[in-house]
Amino acid sequence: MTDEQFTPAASEWVYPDPDAAGSARIRDYEATYARAMEDIEAFWAERAATLDWYEPWGQVLDRSDAPFFRWFSGGKTNIVLNALDRHIDTPRRNKLALIWEGEPGDRQTFSFWELWQETNRYANLLKGLGVGKGDRVTIYMGRTPELMIAMLACVKLGAVHSVVYGGFSEQALADRIDDAQSRVLITSDGAWLRGKVVRLKDIADEAVSKSPVVETVVVARRTGHEVHMEPGRDYWLHDLLAQPHVKTVCETEVMDAEDPLFILYTSGTTGKPKGVLHTHGGYQVYTSTTLSWVFDVRDEDVWWCAADPGWITGHSYIVYAPLILGATSFMYEGAPTYPYPDRWWKLVADYGITILYTAPTAIRGLMRFGEAWPARHDLSSLRLLGSVGEPINPEAWRWYHRHIGGGRCPVMDTWWQTETGGFMIAPVPSVGLKPGSATRPFPGIDVDVVDEEGRTCAANEDGYLVVKQPWPGMLRTVYGDPDRYVDQYWNAYRDQGWYLAGDSARRDEDGYIWVIGRIDDVIKVSGYRLGTAEVESGLVSHAAVAEAAVIGLPDELRGSTIHASCILVDGVAGDASLEQELRNHVRREVGPIAVPSQIVFVEALPKTRSGKIMRRVLKARVQGLPEGDLSTLED
Ligand code: WT7
């Protein structure tokens, strides 16, 4: 048996919808890619010139201190200049920037003008608390407009935000506050989720009791329940906003292109979370270009990135890039299944959402409830769909394409990372799709699949995903730990100067890239290389299985054996005959080598809050070993 037998069928093309392709900004991907690669500096300079700058840059790319690359050196900017300020003198000031719905059904909208004013007021308030250029501010809130405004207000002053996702525990929050040394914490009383209050302020109190560095806590009111307010430390946002010095005009701090913009913590494979640092100049060029080209966002669109602003997806594609493009964004506070499994589909219909961008785990989660739920709603406003976060199994891809996109909407599968700032491998609407492949690198992105020595792998051969040229949206360092930045991303191919993404992948004969998964998610069974995602995809393609997680367990004879944990669809019972059926199914779908030795039926899987299965935890659990750092575990 050869590796080819695991390659997803490369023949399964889904050609772009002629409407989407015909009007796309990039109609000739090949030509655009080739032109960008001829001279990447000229290419990115051209993109940067579409934005406003206080002062132009001197050098596009400074490689002198590699791998600490510098983009647009000498340029003066602030991402808020492009995200808000520049729209205010144009008719766009009256356009909706944000439409928001809370889980209980309350609504709020903000025009660009209103968002600008709110940001100015908030920035003045923070200034009153002593926040200034370079200060780190930690934000721990639910999915509300106040979260977005708090981020923009920090940035306007030149402060650096560190948003901690509202699902993190107090220890995780405390660790992140400590690492960033934030004197100010912004939170809210609570957030709505599945009809219940998540008591954010209580968790924040616990965290602050462990982090003496916090001097001031700003609390937004959302749920209205009773919370403890520590005198001299905690202030209600609405009280602070009511102070006379909180004017609606606030100068935007002029920043160097390479000044820090935000820190965002992401879990490494081991050890404490890494504070990924992004900067003002390159990040805005990169996120706005990628959103504009991949999702072809236009003035009349209603863009819904259903991620949380607390993750990179939300930073880049809820907050910054849509605002820079002057797009209308939609944000929803709560759970997709509350009060019923059609909440999302109702939102699409109610607000005329035109582009929906979400994660495979969410799609599979909603798929479980069947297509009758989306079928109850008019989803004809949709014109493009998107996926991010993990490889999307072809089964989920097709369900999404057929039942949500009505077979009309191309699915833009975007591969990227917290570290990359924006999409790296993704189609544009005019590119032919293959379900399960993130398709082709974005123009200007030099991606390759290589072996340990750095040789380009043959078609359909597994290898390591690397990026061979720097790009403007790349992380600049790991906050406070430059050695870790070098070790983690640049040491593997030190001589060549390539970025190691930490994923394995293969490129097929059409040049399409299939991301298999994290390097540590690759299992070797009897010498054969298997991506956990492939086995999972096989399991999930069986009608009884809603979600599956596969790990490799050590085995004397075969190196590893496959252990699968499956969540079944509502109403199906797991028994020995189903187990046998699933084995047969995987044998058929993926190959004999992929058949799990053990299949267990479970109610839930250990996941990170961004929805990635924590195989490390699952593995420890199955083997009865210590589970290690659980700070990023959901629930
Ligand atoms: C890792 C990065 C980028 C925002 C969300 C995740 C996996 C991400 C895809 C995709 C296959 C994907 C990779 C990557 N990943 N998108 N479209 N296809 N794998 O950001 O938490 O930094 O995780 O997510 O393994 O390395 P992140």
mmCIF file with all atom_site columns, C-alpha atoms in Angstrom, residues 126-239:
data_model
loop_
_atom_site.group_PDB
_atom_site.id
_atom_site.type_symbol
_atom_site.label_atom_id
_atom_site.label_alt_id
_atom_site.label_comp_id
_atom_site.label_asym_id
_atom_site.label_entity_id
_atom_site.label_seq_id
_atom_site.pdbx_PDB_ins_code
_atom_site.Cartn_x
_atom_site.Cartn_y
_atom_site.Cartn_z
_atom_site.occupancy
_atom_site.B_iso_or_equiv
_atom_site.pdbx_formal_charge
_atom_site.auth_seq_id
_atom_site.auth_comp_id
_atom_site.auth_asym_id
_atom_site.auth_atom_id
_atom_site.pdbx_PDB_model_num
ATOM 1   C CA . LEU A 1 126 ? -8.451  55.291 29.184 1.00 0.00 ? 126 LEU A CA 1
ATOM 2   C CA . LYS A 1 127 ? -6.169  58.291 28.903 1.00 0.00 ? 127 LYS A CA 1
ATOM 3   C CA . GLY A 1 128 ? -7.781  59.542 32.107 1.00 0.00 ? 128 GLY A CA 1
ATOM 4   C CA . LEU A 1 129 ? -6.744  56.267 33.741 1.00 0.00 ? 129 LEU A CA 1
ATOM 5   C CA . GLY A 1 130 ? -3.164  56.889 32.680 1.00 0.00 ? 130 GLY A CA 1
ATOM 6   C CA . VAL A 1 131 ? -3.075  54.536 29.690 1.00 0.00 ? 131 VAL A CA 1
ATOM 7   C CA . GLY A 1 132 ? -0.633  55.662 27.014 1.00 0.00 ? 132 GLY A CA 1
ATOM 8   C CA . LYS A 1 133 ? 1.643   54.575 24.222 1.00 0.00 ? 133 LYS A CA 1
ATOM 9   C CA . GLY A 1 134 ? 3.212   51.148 24.744 1.00 0.00 ? 134 GLY A CA 1
ATOM 10  C CA . ASP A 1 135 ? 1.092   50.217 27.803 1.00 0.00 ? 135 ASP A CA 1
ATOM 11  C CA . ARG A 1 136 ? -0.493  46.781 27.736 1.00 0.00 ? 136 ARG A CA 1
ATOM 12  C CA . VAL A 1 137 ? -4.205  46.514 28.470 1.00 0.00 ? 137 VAL A CA 1
ATOM 13  C CA . THR A 1 138 ? -5.872  43.133 28.992 1.00 0.00 ? 138 THR A CA 1
ATOM 14  C CA . ILE A 1 139 ? -9.446  42.768 27.762 1.00 0.00 ? 139 ILE A CA 1
ATOM 15  C CA . TYR A 1 140 ? -11.661 39.928 28.965 1.00 0.00 ? 140 TYR A CA 1
ATOM 16  C CA . MET A 1 141 ? -15.208 40.235 27.663 1.00 0.00 ? 141 MET A CA 1
ATOM 17  C CA . GLY A 1 142 ? -17.993 38.523 25.774 1.00 0.00 ? 142 GLY A CA 1
ATOM 18  C CA . ARG A 1 143 ? -18.846 39.108 22.120 1.00 0.00 ? 143 ARG A CA 1
ATOM 19  C CA . THR A 1 144 ? -20.239 42.628 22.352 1.00 0.00 ? 144 THR A CA 1
ATOM 20  C CA . PRO A 1 145 ? -19.564 45.912 20.553 1.00 0.00 ? 145 PRO A CA 1
ATOM 21  C CA . GLU A 1 146 ? -17.869 47.222 23.715 1.00 0.00 ? 146 GLU A CA 1
ATOM 22  C CA . LEU A 1 147 ? -15.123 44.642 23.222 1.00 0.00 ? 147 LEU A CA 1
ATOM 23  C CA . MET A 1 148 ? -14.386 45.937 19.752 1.00 0.00 ? 148 MET A CA 1
ATOM 24  C CA . ILE A 1 149 ? -14.523 49.561 20.912 1.00 0.00 ? 149 ILE A CA 1
ATOM 25  C CA . ALA A 1 150 ? -12.167 48.824 23.807 1.00 0.00 ? 150 ALA A CA 1
ATOM 26  C CA . MET A 1 151 ? -9.636  47.299 21.393 1.00 0.00 ? 151 MET A CA 1
ATOM 27  C CA . LEU A 1 152 ? -9.825  50.258 19.020 1.00 0.00 ? 152 LEU A CA 1
ATOM 28  C CA . ALA A 1 153 ? -9.582  52.740 21.891 1.00 0.00 ? 153 ALA A CA 1
ATOM 29  C CA . CYS A 1 154 ? -6.365  51.170 23.190 1.00 0.00 ? 154 CYS A CA 1
ATOM 30  C CA . VAL A 1 155 ? -4.852  51.211 19.745 1.00 0.00 ? 155 VAL A CA 1
ATOM 31  C CA . LYS A 1 156 ? -5.870  54.805 19.134 1.00 0.00 ? 156 LYS A CA 1
ATOM 32  C CA . LEU A 1 157 ? -3.725  55.765 22.135 1.00 0.00 ? 157 LEU A CA 1
ATOM 33  C CA . GLY A 1 158 ? -0.841  53.595 21.009 1.00 0.00 ? 158 GLY A CA 1
ATOM 34  C CA . ALA A 1 159 ? -1.487  51.092 23.806 1.00 0.00 ? 159 ALA A CA 1
ATOM 35  C CA . VAL A 1 160 ? -1.168  47.369 23.125 1.00 0.00 ? 160 VAL A CA 1
ATOM 36  C CA . HIS A 1 161 ? -4.208  45.190 23.738 1.00 0.00 ? 161 HIS A CA 1
ATOM 37  C CA . SER A 1 162 ? -4.105  41.635 24.908 1.00 0.00 ? 162 SER A CA 1
ATOM 38  C CA . VAL A 1 163 ? -7.547  40.135 24.460 1.00 0.00 ? 163 VAL A CA 1
ATOM 39  C CA . VAL A 1 164 ? -8.181  37.007 26.463 1.00 0.00 ? 164 VAL A CA 1
ATOM 40  C CA . TYR A 1 165 ? -11.091 34.939 25.222 1.00 0.00 ? 165 TYR A CA 1
ATOM 41  C CA . GLY A 1 166 ? -14.078 35.061 27.571 1.00 0.00 ? 166 GLY A CA 1
ATOM 42  C CA . GLY A 1 167 ? -14.102 31.296 27.932 1.00 0.00 ? 167 GLY A CA 1
ATOM 43  C CA . PHE A 1 168 ? -10.735 31.143 29.675 1.00 0.00 ? 168 PHE A CA 1
ATOM 44  C CA . SER A 1 169 ? -10.470 30.297 33.337 1.00 0.00 ? 169 SER A CA 1
ATOM 45  C CA . GLU A 1 170 ? -9.045  32.596 35.998 1.00 0.00 ? 170 GLU A CA 1
ATOM 46  C CA . GLN A 1 171 ? -5.630  30.929 35.963 1.00 0.00 ? 171 GLN A CA 1
ATOM 47  C CA . ALA A 1 172 ? -5.270  31.347 32.219 1.00 0.00 ? 172 ALA A CA 1
ATOM 48  C CA . LEU A 1 173 ? -6.358  34.973 32.527 1.00 0.00 ? 173 LEU A CA 1
ATOM 49  C CA . ALA A 1 174 ? -3.959  35.595 35.413 1.00 0.00 ? 174 ALA A CA 1
ATOM 50  C CA . ASP A 1 175 ? -1.049  34.054 33.483 1.00 0.00 ? 175 ASP A CA 1
ATOM 51  C CA . ARG A 1 176 ? -1.749  36.265 30.503 1.00 0.00 ? 176 ARG A CA 1
ATOM 52  C CA . ILE A 1 177 ? -2.122  39.409 32.612 1.00 0.00 ? 177 ILE A CA 1
ATOM 53  C CA . ASP A 1 178 ? 1.193   38.625 34.284 1.00 0.00 ? 178 ASP A CA 1
ATOM 54  C CA . ASP A 1 179 ? 3.024   37.900 31.092 1.00 0.00 ? 179 ASP A CA 1
ATOM 55  C CA . ALA A 1 180 ? 1.846   41.154 29.512 1.00 0.00 ? 180 ALA A CA 1
ATOM 56  C CA . GLN A 1 181 ? 2.172   43.117 32.784 1.00 0.00 ? 181 GLN A CA 1
ATOM 57  C CA . SER A 1 182 ? -1.147  44.904 32.271 1.00 0.00 ? 182 SER A CA 1
ATOM 58  C CA . ARG A 1 183 ? -2.019  47.534 34.850 1.00 0.00 ? 183 ARG A CA 1
ATOM 59  C CA . VAL A 1 184 ? -5.512  47.918 33.413 1.00 0.00 ? 184 VAL A CA 1
ATOM 60  C CA . LEU A 1 185 ? -8.046  45.145 32.885 1.00 0.00 ? 185 LEU A CA 1
ATOM 61  C CA . ILE A 1 186 ? -11.259 45.697 30.930 1.00 0.00 ? 186 ILE A CA 1
ATOM 62  C CA . THR A 1 187 ? -14.085 43.250 31.532 1.00 0.00 ? 187 THR A CA 1
ATOM 63  C CA . SER A 1 188 ? -17.856 43.086 31.898 1.00 0.00 ? 188 SER A CA 1
ATOM 64  C CA . ASP A 1 189 ? -20.231 41.840 34.547 1.00 0.00 ? 189 ASP A CA 1
ATOM 65  C CA . GLY A 1 190 ? -21.055 38.822 32.409 1.00 0.00 ? 190 GLY A CA 1
ATOM 66  C CA . ALA A 1 191 ? -21.958 37.454 29.007 1.00 0.00 ? 191 ALA A CA 1
ATOM 67  C CA . TRP A 1 192 ? -24.934 35.508 27.716 1.00 0.00 ? 192 TRP A CA 1
ATOM 68  C CA . LEU A 1 193 ? -24.343 31.960 26.573 1.00 0.00 ? 193 LEU A CA 1
ATOM 69  C CA . ARG A 1 194 ? -27.039 29.314 26.050 1.00 0.00 ? 194 ARG A CA 1
ATOM 70  C CA . GLY A 1 195 ? -29.481 31.358 28.080 1.00 0.00 ? 195 GLY A CA 1
ATOM 71  C CA . LYS A 1 196 ? -27.168 31.547 31.072 1.00 0.00 ? 196 LYS A CA 1
ATOM 72  C CA . VAL A 1 197 ? -24.876 34.211 32.447 1.00 0.00 ? 197 VAL A CA 1
ATOM 73  C CA . VAL A 1 198 ? -21.156 33.566 32.218 1.00 0.00 ? 198 VAL A CA 1
ATOM 74  C CA . ARG A 1 199 ? -19.917 35.415 35.293 1.00 0.00 ? 199 ARG A CA 1
ATOM 75  C CA . LEU A 1 200 ? -16.911 37.125 33.772 1.00 0.00 ? 200 LEU A CA 1
ATOM 76  C CA . LYS A 1 201 ? -16.405 39.652 36.567 1.00 0.00 ? 201 LYS A CA 1
ATOM 77  C CA . ASP A 1 202 ? -16.191 36.895 39.198 1.00 0.00 ? 202 ASP A CA 1
ATOM 78  C CA . ILE A 1 203 ? -13.529 35.133 37.148 1.00 0.00 ? 203 ILE A CA 1
ATOM 79  C CA . ALA A 1 204 ? -11.731 38.437 36.589 1.00 0.00 ? 204 ALA A CA 1
ATOM 80  C CA . ASP A 1 205 ? -11.763 39.046 40.373 1.00 0.00 ? 205 ASP A CA 1
ATOM 81  C CA . GLU A 1 206 ? -10.132 35.685 40.979 1.00 0.00 ? 206 GLU A CA 1
ATOM 82  C CA . ALA A 1 207 ? -7.541  36.370 38.312 1.00 0.00 ? 207 ALA A CA 1
ATOM 83  C CA . VAL A 1 208 ? -6.761  39.837 39.660 1.00 0.00 ? 208 VAL A CA 1
ATOM 84  C CA . SER A 1 209 ? -6.301  38.416 43.163 1.00 0.00 ? 209 SER A CA 1
ATOM 85  C CA . LYS A 1 210 ? -3.480  36.357 41.626 1.00 0.00 ? 210 LYS A CA 1
ATOM 86  C CA . SER A 1 211 ? -2.083  39.246 39.566 1.00 0.00 ? 211 SER A CA 1
ATOM 87  C CA . PRO A 1 212 ? -1.129  42.165 41.804 1.00 0.00 ? 212 PRO A CA 1
ATOM 88  C CA . VAL A 1 213 ? 0.000   44.105 38.720 1.00 0.00 ? 213 VAL A CA 1
ATOM 89  C CA . VAL A 1 214 ? -3.610  45.145 37.948 1.00 0.00 ? 214 VAL A CA 1
ATOM 90  C CA . GLU A 1 215 ? -4.411  48.576 39.390 1.00 0.00 ? 215 GLU A CA 1
ATOM 91  C CA . THR A 1 216 ? -7.653  49.393 37.617 1.00 0.00 ? 216 THR A CA 1
ATOM 92  C CA . VAL A 1 217 ? -10.550 47.309 36.366 1.00 0.00 ? 217 VAL A CA 1
ATOM 93  C CA . VAL A 1 218 ? -13.097 48.806 33.961 1.00 0.00 ? 218 VAL A CA 1
ATOM 94  C CA . VAL A 1 219 ? -16.409 46.933 34.005 1.00 0.00 ? 219 VAL A CA 1
ATOM 95  C CA . ALA A 1 220 ? -19.005 47.140 31.233 1.00 0.00 ? 220 ALA A CA 1
ATOM 96  C CA . ARG A 1 221 ? -22.559 46.278 32.166 1.00 0.00 ? 221 ARG A CA 1
ATOM 97  C CA . ARG A 1 222 ? -24.051 43.563 30.029 1.00 0.00 ? 222 ARG A CA 1
ATOM 98  C CA . THR A 1 223 ? -26.065 41.049 32.034 1.00 0.00 ? 223 THR A CA 1
ATOM 99  C CA . GLY A 1 224 ? -27.024 43.351 34.916 1.00 0.00 ? 224 GLY A CA 1
ATOM 100 C CA . HIS A 1 225 ? -26.555 40.846 37.717 1.00 0.00 ? 225 HIS A CA 1
ATOM 101 C CA . GLU A 1 226 ? -24.961 41.776 41.033 1.00 0.00 ? 226 GLU A CA 1
ATOM 102 C CA . VAL A 1 227 ? -21.167 41.861 41.004 1.00 0.00 ? 227 VAL A CA 1
ATOM 103 C CA . HIS A 1 228 ? -18.531 42.811 43.529 1.00 0.00 ? 228 HIS A CA 1
ATOM 104 C CA . MET A 1 229 ? -16.911 46.198 42.844 1.00 0.00 ? 229 MET A CA 1
ATOM 105 C CA . GLU A 1 230 ? -13.642 46.741 44.696 1.00 0.00 ? 230 GLU A CA 1
ATOM 106 C CA . PRO A 1 231 ? -13.466 50.391 45.828 1.00 0.00 ? 231 PRO A CA 1
ATOM 107 C CA . GLY A 1 232 ? -10.526 52.261 44.340 1.00 0.00 ? 232 GLY A CA 1
ATOM 108 C CA . ARG A 1 233 ? -9.897  49.536 41.770 1.00 0.00 ? 233 ARG A CA 1
ATOM 109 C CA . ASP A 1 234 ? -13.112 48.746 39.903 1.00 0.00 ? 234 ASP A CA 1
ATOM 110 C CA . TYR A 1 235 ? -15.129 51.281 37.891 1.00 0.00 ? 235 TYR A CA 1
ATOM 111 C CA . TRP A 1 236 ? -18.267 50.944 35.816 1.00 0.00 ? 236 TRP A CA 1
ATOM 112 C CA . LEU A 1 237 ? -17.682 51.858 32.204 1.00 0.00 ? 237 LEU A CA 1
ATOM 113 C CA . HIS A 1 238 ? -20.866 53.958 32.062 1.00 0.00 ? 238 HIS A CA 1
ATOM 114 C CA . ASP A 1 239 ? -19.748 55.996 35.106 1.00 0.00 ? 239 ASP A CA 1
#
